[in-house]
Coordinates of C-alpha atoms (C1' of nucleotides) in Angstrom, one line a residue:
Chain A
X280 CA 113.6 -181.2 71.3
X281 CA 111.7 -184.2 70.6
X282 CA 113.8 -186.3 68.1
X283 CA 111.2 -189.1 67.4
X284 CA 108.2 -186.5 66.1
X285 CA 111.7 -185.5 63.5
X286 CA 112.4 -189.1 62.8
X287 CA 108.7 -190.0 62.5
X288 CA 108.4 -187.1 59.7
X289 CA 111.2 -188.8 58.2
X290 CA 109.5 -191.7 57.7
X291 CA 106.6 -190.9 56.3
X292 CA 108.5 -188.9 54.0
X293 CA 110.7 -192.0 52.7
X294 CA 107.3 -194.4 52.8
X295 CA 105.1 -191.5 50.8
X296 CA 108.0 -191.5 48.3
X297 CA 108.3 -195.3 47.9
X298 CA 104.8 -195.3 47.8
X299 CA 104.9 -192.9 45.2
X300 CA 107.1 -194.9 43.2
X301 CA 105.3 -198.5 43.7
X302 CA 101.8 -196.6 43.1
X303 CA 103.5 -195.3 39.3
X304 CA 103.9 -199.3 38.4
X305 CA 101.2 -201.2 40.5
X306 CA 98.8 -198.6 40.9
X307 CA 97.9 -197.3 44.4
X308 CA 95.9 -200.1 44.8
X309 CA 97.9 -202.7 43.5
X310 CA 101.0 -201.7 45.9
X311 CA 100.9 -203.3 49.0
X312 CA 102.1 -202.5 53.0
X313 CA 104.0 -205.7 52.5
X314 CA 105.6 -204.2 49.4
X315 CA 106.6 -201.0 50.7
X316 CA 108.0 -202.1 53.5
X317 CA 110.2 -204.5 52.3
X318 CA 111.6 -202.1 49.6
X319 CA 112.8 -199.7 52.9
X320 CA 113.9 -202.4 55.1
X321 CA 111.0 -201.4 57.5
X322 CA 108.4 -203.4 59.2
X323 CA 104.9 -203.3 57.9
X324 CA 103.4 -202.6 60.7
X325 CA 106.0 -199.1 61.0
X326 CA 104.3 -198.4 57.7
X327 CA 101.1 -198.6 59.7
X328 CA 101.9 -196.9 62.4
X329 CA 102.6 -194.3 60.2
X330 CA 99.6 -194.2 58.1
X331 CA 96.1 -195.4 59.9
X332 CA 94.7 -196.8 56.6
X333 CA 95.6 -197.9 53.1
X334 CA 93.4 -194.9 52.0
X335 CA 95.2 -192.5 54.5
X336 CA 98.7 -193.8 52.7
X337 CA 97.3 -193.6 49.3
X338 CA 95.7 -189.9 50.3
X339 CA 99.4 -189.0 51.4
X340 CA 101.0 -190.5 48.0
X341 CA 99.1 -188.8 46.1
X342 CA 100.3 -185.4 48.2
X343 CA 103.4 -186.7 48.0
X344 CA 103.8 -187.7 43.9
X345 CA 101.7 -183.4 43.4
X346 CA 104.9 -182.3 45.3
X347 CA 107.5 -184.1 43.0
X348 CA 105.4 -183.5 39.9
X349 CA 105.4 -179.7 40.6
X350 CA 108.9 -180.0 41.5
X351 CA 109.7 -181.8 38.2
X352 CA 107.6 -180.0 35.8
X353 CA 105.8 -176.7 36.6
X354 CA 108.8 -174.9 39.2
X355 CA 111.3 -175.3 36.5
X356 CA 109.2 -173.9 33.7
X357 CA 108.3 -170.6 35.5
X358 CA 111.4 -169.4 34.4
X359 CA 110.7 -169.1 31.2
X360 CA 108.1 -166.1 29.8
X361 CA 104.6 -166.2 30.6
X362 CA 102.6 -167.5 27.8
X363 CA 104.2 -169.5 24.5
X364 CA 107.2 -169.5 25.9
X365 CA 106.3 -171.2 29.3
X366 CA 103.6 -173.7 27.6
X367 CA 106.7 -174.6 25.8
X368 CA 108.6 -174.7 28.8
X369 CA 106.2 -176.8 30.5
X370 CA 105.9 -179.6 27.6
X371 CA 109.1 -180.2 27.8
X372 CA 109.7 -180.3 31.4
X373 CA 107.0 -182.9 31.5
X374 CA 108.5 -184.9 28.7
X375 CA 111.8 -185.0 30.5
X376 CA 110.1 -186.0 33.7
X377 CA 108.5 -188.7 31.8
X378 CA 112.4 -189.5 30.0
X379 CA 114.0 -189.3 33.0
X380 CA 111.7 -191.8 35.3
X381 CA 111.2 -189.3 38.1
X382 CA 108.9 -192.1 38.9
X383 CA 109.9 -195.5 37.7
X384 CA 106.6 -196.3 36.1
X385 CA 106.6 -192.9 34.3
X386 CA 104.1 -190.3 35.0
X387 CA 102.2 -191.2 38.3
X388 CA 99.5 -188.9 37.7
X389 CA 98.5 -191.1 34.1
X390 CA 98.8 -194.5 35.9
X391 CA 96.5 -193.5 39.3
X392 CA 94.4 -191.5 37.2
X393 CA 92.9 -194.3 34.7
X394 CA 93.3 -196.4 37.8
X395 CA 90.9 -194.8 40.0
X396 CA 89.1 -192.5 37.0
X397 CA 85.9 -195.5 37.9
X398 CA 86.6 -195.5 41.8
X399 CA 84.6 -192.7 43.8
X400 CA 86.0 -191.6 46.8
X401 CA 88.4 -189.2 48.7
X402 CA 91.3 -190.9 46.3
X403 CA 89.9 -190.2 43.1
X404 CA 89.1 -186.7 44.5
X405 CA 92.5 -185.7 45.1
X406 CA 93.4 -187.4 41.6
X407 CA 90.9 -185.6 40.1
X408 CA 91.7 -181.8 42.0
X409 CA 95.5 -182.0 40.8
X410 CA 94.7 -183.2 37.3
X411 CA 92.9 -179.7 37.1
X412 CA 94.9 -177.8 38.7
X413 CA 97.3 -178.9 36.2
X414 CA 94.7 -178.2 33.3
X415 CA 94.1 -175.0 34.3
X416 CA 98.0 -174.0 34.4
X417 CA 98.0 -174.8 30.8
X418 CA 95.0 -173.2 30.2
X419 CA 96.4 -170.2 31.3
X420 CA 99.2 -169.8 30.4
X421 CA 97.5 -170.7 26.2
X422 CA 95.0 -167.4 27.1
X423 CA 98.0 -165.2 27.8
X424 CA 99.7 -166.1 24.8
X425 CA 96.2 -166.0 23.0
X426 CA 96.0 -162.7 24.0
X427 CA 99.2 -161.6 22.5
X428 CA 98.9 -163.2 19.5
X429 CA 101.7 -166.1 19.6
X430 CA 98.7 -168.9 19.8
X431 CA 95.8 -169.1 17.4
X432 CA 93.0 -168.4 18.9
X433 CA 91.1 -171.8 17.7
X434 CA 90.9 -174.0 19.7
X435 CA 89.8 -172.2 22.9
X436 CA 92.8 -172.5 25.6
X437 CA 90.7 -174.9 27.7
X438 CA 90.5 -177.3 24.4
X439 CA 93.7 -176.6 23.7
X440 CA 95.1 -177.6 27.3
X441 CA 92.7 -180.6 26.9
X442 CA 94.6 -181.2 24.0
X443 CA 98.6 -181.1 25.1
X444 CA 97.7 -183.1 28.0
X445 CA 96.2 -185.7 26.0
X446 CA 99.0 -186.2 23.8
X447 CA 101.0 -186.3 26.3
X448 CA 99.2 -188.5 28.4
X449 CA 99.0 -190.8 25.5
X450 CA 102.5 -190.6 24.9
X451 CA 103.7 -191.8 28.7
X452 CA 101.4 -195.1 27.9
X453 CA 103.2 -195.6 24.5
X454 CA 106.7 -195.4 26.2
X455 CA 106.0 -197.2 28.6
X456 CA 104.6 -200.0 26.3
X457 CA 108.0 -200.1 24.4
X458 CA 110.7 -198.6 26.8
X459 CA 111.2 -196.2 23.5
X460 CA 111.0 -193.0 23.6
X461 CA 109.8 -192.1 20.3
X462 CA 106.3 -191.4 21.4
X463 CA 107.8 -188.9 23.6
X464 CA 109.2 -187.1 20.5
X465 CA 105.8 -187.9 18.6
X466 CA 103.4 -185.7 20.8
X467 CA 106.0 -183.2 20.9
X468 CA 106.0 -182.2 17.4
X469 CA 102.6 -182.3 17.6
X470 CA 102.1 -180.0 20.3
X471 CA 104.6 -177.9 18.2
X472 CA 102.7 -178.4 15.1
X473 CA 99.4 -177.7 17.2
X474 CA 100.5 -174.3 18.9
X475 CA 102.5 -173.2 15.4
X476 CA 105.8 -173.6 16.9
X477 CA 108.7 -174.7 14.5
X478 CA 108.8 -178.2 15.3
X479 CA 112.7 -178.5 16.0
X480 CA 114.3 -181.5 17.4
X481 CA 114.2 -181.6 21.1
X482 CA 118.1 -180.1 22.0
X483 CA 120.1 -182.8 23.6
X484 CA 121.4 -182.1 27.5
X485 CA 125.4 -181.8 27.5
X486 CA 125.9 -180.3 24.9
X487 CA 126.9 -177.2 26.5
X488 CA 130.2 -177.4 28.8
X489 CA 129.9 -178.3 32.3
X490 CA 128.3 -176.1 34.5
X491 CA 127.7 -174.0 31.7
X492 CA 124.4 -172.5 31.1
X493 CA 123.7 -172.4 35.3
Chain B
X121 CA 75.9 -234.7 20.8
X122 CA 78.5 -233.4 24.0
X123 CA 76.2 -231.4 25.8
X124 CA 78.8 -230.1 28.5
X125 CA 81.2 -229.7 25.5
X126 CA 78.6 -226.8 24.9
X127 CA 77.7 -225.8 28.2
X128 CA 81.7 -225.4 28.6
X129 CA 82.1 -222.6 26.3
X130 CA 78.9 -221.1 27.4
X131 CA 80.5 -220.8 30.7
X132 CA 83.7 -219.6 29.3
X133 CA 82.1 -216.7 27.2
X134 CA 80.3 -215.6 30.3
X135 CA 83.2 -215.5 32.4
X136 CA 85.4 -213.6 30.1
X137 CA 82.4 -211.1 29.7
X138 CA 82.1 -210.8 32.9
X139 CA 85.6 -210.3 33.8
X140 CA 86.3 -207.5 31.0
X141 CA 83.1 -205.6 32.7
X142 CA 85.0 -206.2 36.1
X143 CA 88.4 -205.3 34.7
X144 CA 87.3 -202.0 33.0
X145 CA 86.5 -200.7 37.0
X146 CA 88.9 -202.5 38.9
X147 CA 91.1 -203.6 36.5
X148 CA 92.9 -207.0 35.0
X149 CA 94.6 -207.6 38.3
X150 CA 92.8 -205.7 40.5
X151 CA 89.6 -208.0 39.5
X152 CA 89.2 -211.4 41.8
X153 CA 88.2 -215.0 40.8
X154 CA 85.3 -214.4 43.8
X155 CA 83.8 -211.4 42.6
X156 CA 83.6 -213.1 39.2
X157 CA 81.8 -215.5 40.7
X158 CA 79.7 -214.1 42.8
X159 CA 78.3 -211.8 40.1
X160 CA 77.5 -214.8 37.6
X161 CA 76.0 -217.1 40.8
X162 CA 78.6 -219.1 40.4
X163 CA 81.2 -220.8 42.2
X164 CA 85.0 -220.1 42.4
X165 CA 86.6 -223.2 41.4
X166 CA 84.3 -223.3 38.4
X167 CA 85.8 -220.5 37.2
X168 CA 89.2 -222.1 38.0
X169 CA 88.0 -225.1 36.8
X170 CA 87.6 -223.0 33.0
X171 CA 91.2 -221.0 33.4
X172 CA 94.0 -222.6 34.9
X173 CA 95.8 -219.6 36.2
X174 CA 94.1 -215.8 37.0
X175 CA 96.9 -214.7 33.7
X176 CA 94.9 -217.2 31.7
X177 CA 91.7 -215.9 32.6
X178 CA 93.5 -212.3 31.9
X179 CA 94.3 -213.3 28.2
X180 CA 91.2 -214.7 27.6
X181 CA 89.5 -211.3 29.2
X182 CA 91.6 -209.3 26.6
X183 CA 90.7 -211.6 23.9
X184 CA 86.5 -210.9 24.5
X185 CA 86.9 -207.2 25.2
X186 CA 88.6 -207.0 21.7
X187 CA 86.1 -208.9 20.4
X188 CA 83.7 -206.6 22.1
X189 CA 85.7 -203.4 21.2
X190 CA 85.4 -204.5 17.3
X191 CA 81.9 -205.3 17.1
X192 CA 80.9 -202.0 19.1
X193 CA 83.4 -199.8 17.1
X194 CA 85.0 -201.1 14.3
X195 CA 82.3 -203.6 12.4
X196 CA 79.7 -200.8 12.5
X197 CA 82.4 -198.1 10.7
X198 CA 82.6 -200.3 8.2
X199 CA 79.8 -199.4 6.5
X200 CA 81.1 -195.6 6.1
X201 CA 83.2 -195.0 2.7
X202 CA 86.6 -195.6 3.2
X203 CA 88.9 -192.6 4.3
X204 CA 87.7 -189.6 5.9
X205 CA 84.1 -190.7 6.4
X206 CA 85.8 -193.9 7.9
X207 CA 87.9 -192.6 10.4
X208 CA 85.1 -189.9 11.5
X209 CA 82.7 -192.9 11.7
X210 CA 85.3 -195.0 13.9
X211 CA 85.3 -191.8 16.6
X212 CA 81.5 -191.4 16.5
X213 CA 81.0 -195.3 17.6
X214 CA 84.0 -194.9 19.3
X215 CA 82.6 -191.9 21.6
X216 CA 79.0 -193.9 21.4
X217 CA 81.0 -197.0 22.9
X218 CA 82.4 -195.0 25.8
X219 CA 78.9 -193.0 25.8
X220 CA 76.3 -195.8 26.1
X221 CA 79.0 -197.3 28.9
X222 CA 79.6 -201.2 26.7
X223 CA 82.1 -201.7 29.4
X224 CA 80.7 -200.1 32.7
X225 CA 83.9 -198.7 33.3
X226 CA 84.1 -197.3 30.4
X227 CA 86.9 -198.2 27.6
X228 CA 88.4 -201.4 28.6
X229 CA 91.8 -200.7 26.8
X230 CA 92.6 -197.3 28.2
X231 CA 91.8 -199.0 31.5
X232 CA 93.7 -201.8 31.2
X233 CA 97.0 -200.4 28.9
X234 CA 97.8 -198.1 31.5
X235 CA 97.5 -200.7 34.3
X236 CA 99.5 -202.7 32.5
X237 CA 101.9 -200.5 30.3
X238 CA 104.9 -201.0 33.2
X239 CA 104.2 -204.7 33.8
X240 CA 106.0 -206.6 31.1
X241 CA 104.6 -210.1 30.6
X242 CA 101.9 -211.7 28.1
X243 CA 99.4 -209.7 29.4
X244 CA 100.4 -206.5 28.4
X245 CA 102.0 -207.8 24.8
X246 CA 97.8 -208.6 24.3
X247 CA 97.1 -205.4 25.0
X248 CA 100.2 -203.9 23.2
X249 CA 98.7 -205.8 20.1
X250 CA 95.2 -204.7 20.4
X251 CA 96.4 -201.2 20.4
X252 CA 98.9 -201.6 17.6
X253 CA 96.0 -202.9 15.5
X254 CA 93.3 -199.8 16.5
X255 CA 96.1 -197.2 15.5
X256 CA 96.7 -199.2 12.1
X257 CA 93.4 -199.4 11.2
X258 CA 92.9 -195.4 12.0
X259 CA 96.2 -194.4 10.4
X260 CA 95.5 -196.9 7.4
X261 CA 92.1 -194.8 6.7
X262 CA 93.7 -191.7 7.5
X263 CA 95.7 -192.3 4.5
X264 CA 93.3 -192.7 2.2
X265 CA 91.6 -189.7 3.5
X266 CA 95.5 -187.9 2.6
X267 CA 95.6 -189.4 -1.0
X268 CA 92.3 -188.8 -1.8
X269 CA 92.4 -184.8 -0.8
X270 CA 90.3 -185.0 2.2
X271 CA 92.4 -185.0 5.2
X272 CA 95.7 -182.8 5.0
X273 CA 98.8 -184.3 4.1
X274 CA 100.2 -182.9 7.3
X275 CA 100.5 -184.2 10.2
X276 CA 101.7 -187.8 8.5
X277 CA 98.7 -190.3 8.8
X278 CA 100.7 -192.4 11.9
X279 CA 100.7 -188.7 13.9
X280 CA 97.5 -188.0 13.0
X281 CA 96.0 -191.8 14.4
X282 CA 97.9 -191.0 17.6
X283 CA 96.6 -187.7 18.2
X284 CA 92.8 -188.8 17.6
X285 CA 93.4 -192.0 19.7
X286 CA 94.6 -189.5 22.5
X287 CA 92.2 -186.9 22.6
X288 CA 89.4 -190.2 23.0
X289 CA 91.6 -191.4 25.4
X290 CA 91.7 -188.5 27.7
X291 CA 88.2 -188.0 26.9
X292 CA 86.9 -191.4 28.4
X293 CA 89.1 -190.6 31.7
X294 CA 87.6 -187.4 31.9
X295 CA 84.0 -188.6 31.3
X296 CA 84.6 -191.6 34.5
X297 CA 86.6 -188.9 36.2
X298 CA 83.1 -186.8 36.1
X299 CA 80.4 -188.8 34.9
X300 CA 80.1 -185.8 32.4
X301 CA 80.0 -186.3 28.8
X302 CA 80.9 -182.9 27.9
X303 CA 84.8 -184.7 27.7
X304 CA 83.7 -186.6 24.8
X305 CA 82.3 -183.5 22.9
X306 CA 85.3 -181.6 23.6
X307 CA 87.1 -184.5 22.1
X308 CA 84.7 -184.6 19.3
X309 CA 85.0 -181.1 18.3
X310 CA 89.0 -181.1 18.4
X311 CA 88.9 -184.6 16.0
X312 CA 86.7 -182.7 14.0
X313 CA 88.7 -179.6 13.3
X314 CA 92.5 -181.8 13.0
X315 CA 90.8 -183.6 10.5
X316 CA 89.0 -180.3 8.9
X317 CA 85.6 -181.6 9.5
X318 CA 82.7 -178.9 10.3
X319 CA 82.3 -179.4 13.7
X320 CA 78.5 -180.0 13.9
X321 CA 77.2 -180.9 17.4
X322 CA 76.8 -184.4 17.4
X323 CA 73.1 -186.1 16.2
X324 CA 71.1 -186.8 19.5
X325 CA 69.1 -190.0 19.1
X326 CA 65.1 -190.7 18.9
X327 CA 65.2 -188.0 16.5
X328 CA 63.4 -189.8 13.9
X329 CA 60.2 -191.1 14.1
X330 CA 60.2 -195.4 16.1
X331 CA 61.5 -197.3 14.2
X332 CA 62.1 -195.1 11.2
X333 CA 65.6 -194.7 9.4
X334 CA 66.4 -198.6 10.5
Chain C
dC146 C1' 108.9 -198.8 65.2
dC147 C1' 108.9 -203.7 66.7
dT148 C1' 106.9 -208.8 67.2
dA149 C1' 103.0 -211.1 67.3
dC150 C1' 98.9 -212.0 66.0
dC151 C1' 93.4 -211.7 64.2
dG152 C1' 89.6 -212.5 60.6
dA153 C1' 89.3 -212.4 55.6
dT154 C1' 90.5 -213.3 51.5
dC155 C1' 93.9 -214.0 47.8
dG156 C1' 95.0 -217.4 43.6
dG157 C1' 95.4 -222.2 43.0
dT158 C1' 94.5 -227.2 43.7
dA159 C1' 93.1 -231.4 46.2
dG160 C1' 89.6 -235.4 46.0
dG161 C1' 84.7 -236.7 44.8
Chain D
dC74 C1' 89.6 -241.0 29.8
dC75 C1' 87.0 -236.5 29.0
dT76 C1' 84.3 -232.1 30.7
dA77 C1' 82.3 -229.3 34.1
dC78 C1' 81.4 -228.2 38.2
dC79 C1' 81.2 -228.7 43.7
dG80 C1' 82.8 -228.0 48.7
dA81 C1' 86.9 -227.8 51.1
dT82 C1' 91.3 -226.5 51.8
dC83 C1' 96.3 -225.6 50.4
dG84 C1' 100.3 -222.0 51.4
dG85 C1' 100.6 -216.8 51.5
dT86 C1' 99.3 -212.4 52.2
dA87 C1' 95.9 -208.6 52.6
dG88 C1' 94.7 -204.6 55.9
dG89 C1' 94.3 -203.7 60.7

DNA sequence: CCTACCGATCGGTAGG
DNA sequence: CCTACCGATCGGTAGG
């Protein structure tokens, strides 16, 4: 019916994404209209049109980068069992998010965090509701397999979360640093070592034949 | 003899100061030449004047804040025996450092590494340096720790040194995420028990009587 | 979603 | 010829 309310969507999709992607090396700060616009062939101005403010984008980026994060990381790991098996499941999702540059600047919830961790305001709000949302995933996903006895019970599962993020948070800025992705593998076999899981080698993609294990 | 031989470096030390309190908020980039200056009184082009380019004053930032970073943390450590007591006395001054706010935005390298982990360039191979040198001096006294029977062999002494600089890492985002310092205990307590410490609540200060165990 | 602008401020540099 | 600043202004770009 109305074709420019579909195209307008459309936009903001594509801007919230490039944002998304310029916010993971320059911060949501440090990206600029200018920036954005020139990376979609837009005006800056469309950009504006699109989004009142530089707050109202950033407020939409961040929406936007929760979306591909739980699309990345926490929807592919709920296949795997509750508990152990999923904490698992979700360390390595997010390590492969992280490999793979789902954002270009590796994880966007790291680099907006420490950006804006010292900024109050509605941006550091929704920075700091998805980083515990996240926290409290892993949280509960350690007290189920507490409770059935495949994860010591020391640490608690919010210090343990605490914990597997931290490494891993760690781990993004060490990659990052060097383009290697050792680190990756470091916090890994820690988080193996930490929740008394064997610490095998991460298994390498392909090595199954095409279209095999889908 | 040259007074304004003098009064140059006195400037120069203020400015970096300054700028490593400014960059632990808004960060290395995100800090301007005019906020600098207005919150030392003086003007712009002085600053200019003292840097050439905003990356000089960037390096020389980096340069201060390490200074600052090893006479808050490190120098006072070094009065703990080498080896475990060592390494526990680098996270207490560390956690005292991010505590008692040294940098207002609490610490200046997780601030500024993850600003700058995507942006390759002198600025970050500072940084890069600065962090390479924290995690050799903690895995360096880990090891002693692991020869002398104090700190388990397992994880090695590099993994070990990465995990402890994480969990203060995520701590001191936490803590500015919050303006809680419950983050830094729970950091505290998990150094304590990966190391095999007791994990006794930290010593509150002005226990002892004015001027007493000094 | 565009061109065309604004008040301001950016980092950097001129002459005094 | 040096430094340490100043007020003013350069070309560009910020958000709106």
């Amino acid at each position: 019916m109305d074709g420019r309310r579909l195209r307008g969507d459309r936009t903001r999709r594509a801007v919230a994404s490039q944002a998304a992607a310029a916010a993971s090396i320059d911060g949501l700060a440090g990206m600029t209209l200018s920036q954005l616009a020139g990376g979609l062939g837009v005006s800056k101005s469309s950009i504006q049109a699109a989004y009142g403010t530089k707050e109202d984008l950033q407020l939409a980026t961040v929406a936007a980068a929760t979306e591909t994060f739980l699309g990345a990381v926490v929807t592919p790991a709920l296949d795997a069992n509750e508990g152990l098996p999923r904490v698992m499941a979700l360390v390595d999702a997010w390590l492969q998010y992280v490999e793979r540059r789902v954002f270009p600047g590796g994880c966007f919830m790291v680099a907006t965090l420490s950006e804006f961790d010292s900024r109050p305001g509605p941006v550091r709000d929704a920075l700091a509701a998805a980083r515990r949302g996240w926290l409290k995933l892993l949280s509960s996903q350690i007290a189920i397999g507490q409770r059935s006895g495949d994860i010591s019970e020391s640490p608690p599962a919010d210090a343990l979360a605490f914990e597997i993020d931290a490494l891993l948070s760690v781990a993004n800025v060490d990659r990052n640093l060097s383009d290697d992705t050792t680190p990756l593998t470091t916090a890994r076999n820690l988080i193996a070592l930490r929740l008394g899981v064997p610490a095998i080698p991460r298994r390498r993609r392909r090595t199954a034949k095409p279209g095999g294990s889908r």
